[in-house]
Amino acid sequence: MALIVQKFGGTSVGSTEKIKAVARRVLGYQQQGNQMVIVLSAMSGETDRLTDFAQDIQKIPNRREMDMLLSTGEQVTIALFAMAVKEAGSDAVSLLGDQVAIRTDDMHTKARIKSIDTAEIKKNLDAGKIVTIAGFQGVTEKGDITTLGRGGSDTTAVALAAALKADACEIFTDVEGVYTTDPNICVKARKIDCISYDEMLELASLGAKVLDIRSVGLAKRYRVPLHVRSTFTENEGTWVIEEDKIMESMLVSGVTYNKNEARITIKHVPDQPGIAAKIFLPISDAGILVDMIIQNTSDSHLTDMTFTVMRSDYARAMEILKNVAREIGAKSVHGDQDIAKISIVGVGMRNHSGIASTMFQILANEGINMEMVSTSEIKVSCVVAEKYTELAVRALHDAFVLDKENMPIEEEF
Ligand code: ADP
Ligand code: ASP
Ligand code: MG
């Protein structure tokens, strides 16, 4: 008998009809002799709707109350799902994060899981029930409800699979798996059969929202094999597994885009030791994450410093930096929110040079100006004007021939 954790995302449970269909599918797996733990998201659009309510009332909503509010979306779907299972003639029990208990720290709206008690789940599984658990939520030591950050139901599912030592963790969504790029913006995107945790971590961190990055990190750490697949077909999806289990590694395995960042430039910064710290300390003290950073070389003891932050932090960052600029005697602060970060990812890049220059050439051929660049062992990212996002993604996807399984390039055995 296998123990399987399955997570169904918002579009998969977006109506009562869809919830009934999910219940029928899960019952089928149970009838094959499996113990089933089902993590559900809120209905699609619900978490956004609740967020809008909060913002109508408080510009920067109280974070404890925000969690109280946002966690309700998942309560609705698990209750309806349990009813659907019962209506179909089997038995299910729905459990909230605190009933499980999924313990987290107290960083409201972006809490991290500290431990999971599996006793209640196991008791119900042993009684023959399907156990359905609210995704995205947990509870603090004090008993306050928390949420794990947007997209966090994936993380709930993987954490449960790790804690229960499940045989598999399946993430059901509205596409057939992990693709070479977002299939909703590039028709030539190709489904990847197997991808390593590290590549998936890069893809997720660079904008492929098909998996929440924290879920991939947990899966890697606890060696949980992940299967990303469609709610609406029976097809095999994508397996996220250890790199050494993958026979062929590709030069470039995916193209991603991220439209959630904004660029800030401070002009004519004195080029001397300690200035970067003066700029970035107040930003990090405000809990603002900085992504790409560029500092130009200078001949005149003055330089320009450019970096990116999340768009949601842009207004606060600009305010802080205008003060900093005055203090350090910089000339001015400029910002641009209409940018996108386009990235190519592939473990094969480790052993190959020339990938970045190929990327630059492809963008140049399309007349797309690169505003910033950053590289790591297995990725190259470029910031471009947001209006070029789709063009850039499709051009790179075409040029690296990602619609075909490209040649394996690793030669070591
Ligand atoms: P769910 O509600 O099921 O959690 P999400 O909307 O969070 O679903 O994630 C699925 C979406 O991720 C897809 O509809 C697709 O538009 C987007 N996506 C972005 N990049 C990729 C990619 N490389 N492969 C697959 N889907 C991707
Ligand atoms: N409902 C939450 C969200 O929309 C969590 C999730 O769906 O993963 O972000
Ligand atoms: Mg998601």
Coordinates of N, CA and C in Angstrom, one line a residue, residues 235-337:
N235 N -2.2 12.2 -18.4 CA -0.9 12.1 -18.9 C 0.2 12.2 -17.8
E236 N 1.3 11.5 -18.1 CA 2.5 11.6 -17.2 C 3.0 13.1 -17.3
G237 N 3.4 13.6 -16.2 CA 3.9 15.0 -16.2 C 5.4 15.1 -16.2
T238 N 5.9 16.0 -15.3 CA 7.4 16.1 -15.1 C 7.8 15.6 -13.8
W239 N 8.9 14.8 -13.8 CA 9.5 14.4 -12.5 C 10.6 15.3 -12.1
V240 N 10.6 15.8 -10.9 CA 11.7 16.6 -10.4 C 12.5 15.7 -9.4
I241 N 13.7 15.4 -9.8 CA 14.5 14.4 -9.1 C 16.0 14.7 -8.9
E242 N 16.7 13.8 -8.4 CA 18.2 14.1 -8.2 C 18.9 14.1 -9.5
E243 N 19.9 15.0 -9.7 CA 20.6 15.2 -10.9 C 21.2 13.9 -11.5
D244 N 21.8 13.1 -10.5 CA 22.5 11.9 -11.0 C 21.6 10.8 -11.5
K245 N 20.3 11.0 -11.3 CA 19.3 10.0 -11.9 C 18.9 10.4 -13.3
I246 N 19.3 11.6 -13.7 CA 18.9 12.0 -15.1 C 20.0 11.7 -16.0
M247 N 19.7 10.9 -17.0 CA 20.7 10.4 -17.9 C 21.3 11.5 -18.8
E248 N 20.5 12.4 -19.3 CA 21.0 13.4 -20.2 C 20.8 14.7 -19.7
S249 N 21.8 15.6 -19.7 CA 21.6 16.9 -19.2 C 21.7 17.9 -20.4
M250 N 20.9 18.8 -20.4 CA 20.8 19.7 -21.6 C 21.6 20.9 -21.4
L251 N 22.0 21.5 -22.5 CA 22.8 22.7 -22.5 C 21.9 23.8 -21.8
V252 N 20.8 24.1 -22.4 CA 19.8 25.0 -21.8 C 18.5 24.3 -21.7
S253 N 18.0 24.3 -20.5 CA 16.7 23.5 -20.3 C 15.5 24.4 -20.2
G254 N 15.6 25.7 -20.0 CA 14.4 26.5 -19.9 C 14.7 28.0 -20.0
V255 N 13.6 28.7 -20.4 CA 13.7 30.2 -20.5 C 12.6 30.7 -19.5
T256 N 12.9 31.6 -18.7 CA 11.9 32.2 -17.7 C 11.8 33.7 -17.9
Y257 N 10.8 34.2 -17.3 CA 10.6 35.7 -17.2 C 10.1 36.1 -15.9
N258 N 10.4 37.2 -15.4 CA 9.9 37.7 -14.2 C 9.5 39.2 -14.3
K259 N 8.2 39.5 -14.2 CA 7.8 40.9 -14.4 C 7.5 41.5 -13.0
N260 N 8.0 40.9 -12.0 CA 7.8 41.4 -10.6 C 8.9 42.3 -10.1
E261 N 9.9 42.7 -10.9 CA 10.9 43.5 -10.3 C 10.9 44.9 -10.9
A262 N 11.6 45.8 -10.2 CA 11.8 47.2 -10.7 C 13.2 47.5 -10.6
R263 N 13.6 48.5 -11.4 CA 15.1 48.9 -11.5 C 15.2 50.3 -10.9
I264 N 16.3 50.4 -10.1 CA 16.6 51.7 -9.5 C 18.0 52.1 -9.8
T265 N 18.3 53.3 -10.2 CA 19.6 53.8 -10.4 C 19.9 55.0 -9.6
I266 N 21.1 55.0 -8.9 CA 21.5 56.2 -8.2 C 22.7 56.8 -9.0
K267 N 22.6 58.0 -9.4 CA 23.6 58.6 -10.3 C 24.6 59.4 -9.6
H268 N 25.8 59.4 -10.1 CA 26.9 60.2 -9.6 C 27.2 59.9 -8.1
V269 N 27.4 58.7 -7.8 CA 27.7 58.3 -6.4 C 29.2 58.4 -6.2
P270 N 29.7 59.0 -5.1 CA 31.1 59.1 -4.9 C 31.7 57.7 -4.9
D271 N 32.8 57.5 -5.7 CA 33.4 56.1 -5.8 C 34.4 55.9 -4.8
Q272 N 34.0 55.6 -3.6 CA 34.9 55.4 -2.5 C 34.5 54.2 -1.6
P273 N 35.4 53.7 -0.8 CA 35.0 52.5 0.1 C 33.9 52.9 1.1
G274 N 32.9 52.0 1.3 CA 31.9 52.2 2.3 C 30.6 52.8 1.7
I275 N 30.6 53.3 0.5 CA 29.4 53.9 -0.1 C 28.4 52.8 -0.4
A276 N 28.8 51.7 -0.9 CA 27.8 50.6 -1.2 C 27.0 50.2 0.1
A277 N 27.8 50.1 1.2 CA 27.1 49.7 2.5 C 26.1 50.8 2.9
K278 N 26.5 52.1 2.7 CA 25.6 53.2 3.1 C 24.3 53.1 2.3
I279 N 24.4 52.7 1.0 CA 23.2 52.6 0.2 C 22.4 51.4 0.6
F280 N 23.0 50.2 0.7 CA 22.2 49.0 0.9 C 21.8 48.6 2.3
L281 N 22.5 49.2 3.3 CA 22.1 48.9 4.7 C 20.7 49.3 5.0
P282 N 20.4 50.6 4.7 CA 19.0 51.0 5.0 C 17.9 50.2 4.2
I283 N 18.3 49.7 3.1 CA 17.4 48.9 2.2 C 17.1 47.6 2.9
S284 N 18.2 46.9 3.3 CA 18.0 45.6 4.0 C 17.4 45.8 5.3
D285 N 17.7 46.9 6.0 CA 17.1 47.1 7.3 C 15.5 47.2 7.2
A286 N 15.1 47.6 6.0 CA 13.6 47.8 5.8 C 13.1 46.4 5.3
G287 N 13.9 45.4 5.3 CA 13.4 44.1 4.9 C 13.2 44.0 3.4
I288 N 13.9 44.8 2.6 CA 13.7 44.8 1.1 C 14.9 44.0 0.5
L289 N 14.5 43.0 -0.3 CA 15.5 42.2 -0.9 C 16.0 42.9 -2.2
V290 N 17.3 42.9 -2.4 CA 17.9 43.4 -3.6 C 18.3 42.2 -4.5
D291 N 18.1 42.3 -5.8 CA 18.4 41.2 -6.6 C 19.7 41.5 -7.4
M292 N 19.6 42.0 -8.6 CA 20.8 42.3 -9.4 C 21.4 43.6 -9.0
I293 N 22.8 43.7 -9.0 CA 23.4 45.0 -8.7 C 24.5 45.2 -9.7
I294 N 24.6 46.4 -10.3 CA 25.7 46.8 -11.2 C 26.3 48.1 -10.7
Q295 N 27.6 48.1 -10.7 CA 28.3 49.4 -10.4 C 29.2 49.7 -11.6
N296 N 29.1 50.8 -12.2 CA 30.0 51.2 -13.3 C 31.4 51.5 -12.8
T297 N 32.4 51.3 -13.7 CA 33.7 51.9 -13.3 C 33.7 53.4 -13.6
S298 N 34.6 54.1 -12.9 CA 34.5 55.6 -13.1 C 35.9 56.1 -13.4
D299 N 35.9 57.3 -14.1 CA 37.2 58.0 -14.3 C 37.2 59.2 -13.4
S300 N 36.0 59.6 -13.0 CA 35.9 60.9 -12.4 C 35.6 60.9 -10.9
H301 N 35.9 59.7 -10.3 CA 35.6 59.5 -8.9 C 34.1 59.5 -8.6
L302 N 33.3 59.5 -9.6 CA 31.8 59.4 -9.5 C 31.4 58.2 -10.3
T303 N 30.4 57.5 -9.8 CA 29.9 56.3 -10.5 C 28.4 56.2 -10.4
D304 N 27.8 55.3 -11.2 CA 26.3 55.1 -11.1 C 26.1 53.7 -10.6
M305 N 25.1 53.5 -9.7 CA 24.8 52.2 -9.1 C 23.4 51.9 -9.5
T306 N 23.2 50.7 -10.1 CA 21.9 50.2 -10.5 C 21.6 48.9 -9.9
F307 N 20.4 48.7 -9.5 CA 20.0 47.4 -8.9 C 18.5 47.2 -9.0
T308 N 18.0 46.0 -8.7 CA 16.6 45.7 -8.8 C 16.0 45.2 -7.5
V309 N 14.8 45.6 -7.3 CA 14.0 45.2 -6.1 C 12.7 44.6 -6.6
M310 N 11.9 44.0 -5.7 CA 10.6 43.5 -6.0 C 9.7 44.8 -6.3
R311 N 8.8 44.7 -7.3 CA 7.9 45.9 -7.5 C 7.1 46.3 -6.3
S312 N 6.7 45.3 -5.5 CA 5.9 45.6 -4.3 C 6.7 46.4 -3.3
D313 N 8.1 46.4 -3.4 CA 8.9 47.2 -2.5 C 9.4 48.4 -3.1
Y314 N 9.1 48.7 -4.4 CA 9.7 49.8 -5.1 C 9.4 51.2 -4.5
A315 N 8.2 51.4 -4.1 CA 7.9 52.8 -3.6 C 8.7 53.0 -2.3
R316 N 8.7 52.0 -1.4 CA 9.5 52.2 -0.2 C 10.9 52.3 -0.4
A317 N 11.5 51.6 -1.4 CA 12.9 51.6 -1.7 C 13.2 53.0 -2.2
M318 N 12.4 53.6 -3.1 CA 12.7 54.9 -3.7 C 12.7 56.0 -2.6
E319 N 11.8 55.9 -1.7 CA 11.7 56.8 -0.6 C 13.0 56.8 0.2
I320 N 13.4 55.6 0.6 CA 14.6 55.4 1.4 C 15.9 56.0 0.6
L321 N 15.9 55.7 -0.7 CA 17.1 56.0 -1.5 C 17.2 57.5 -1.7
K322 N 16.1 58.2 -1.8 CA 16.2 59.6 -2.0 C 16.9 60.3 -0.8
N323 N 16.6 59.8 0.4 CA 17.2 60.3 1.6 C 18.7 59.9 1.6
V324 N 19.0 58.6 1.2 CA 20.4 58.2 1.2 C 21.2 59.0 0.2
A325 N 20.6 59.3 -1.0 CA 21.3 60.1 -2.0 C 21.7 61.4 -1.5
R326 N 20.8 62.1 -0.8 CA 21.1 63.4 -0.2 C 22.3 63.3 0.8
E327 N 22.2 62.2 1.6 CA 23.3 62.1 2.6 C 24.7 61.9 2.0
I328 N 24.7 61.1 1.0 CA 26.1 60.7 0.4 C 26.5 61.7 -0.7
G329 N 25.6 62.6 -1.0 CA 25.9 63.6 -2.1 C 25.8 63.1 -3.5
A330 N 25.0 62.1 -3.7 CA 24.7 61.6 -5.1 C 23.8 62.6 -5.8
K331 N 23.9 62.5 -7.1 CA 23.2 63.5 -7.9 C 21.6 63.3 -7.9
S332 N 21.2 62.0 -8.2 CA 19.8 61.8 -8.4 C 19.5 60.3 -8.3
V333 N 18.2 60.0 -8.1 CA 17.7 58.6 -8.1 C 16.6 58.4 -9.1
H334 N 16.8 57.4 -10.0 CA 15.8 57.2 -11.0 C 15.3 55.8 -10.9
G335 N 14.0 55.6 -11.3 CA 13.5 54.2 -11.2 C 12.7 53.9 -12.4
D336 N 12.5 52.6 -12.7 CA 11.7 52.1 -13.8 C 11.1 50.8 -13.4
Q337 N 9.7 50.8 -13.4 CA 9.0 49.6 -13.0 C 8.7 48.7 -14.3

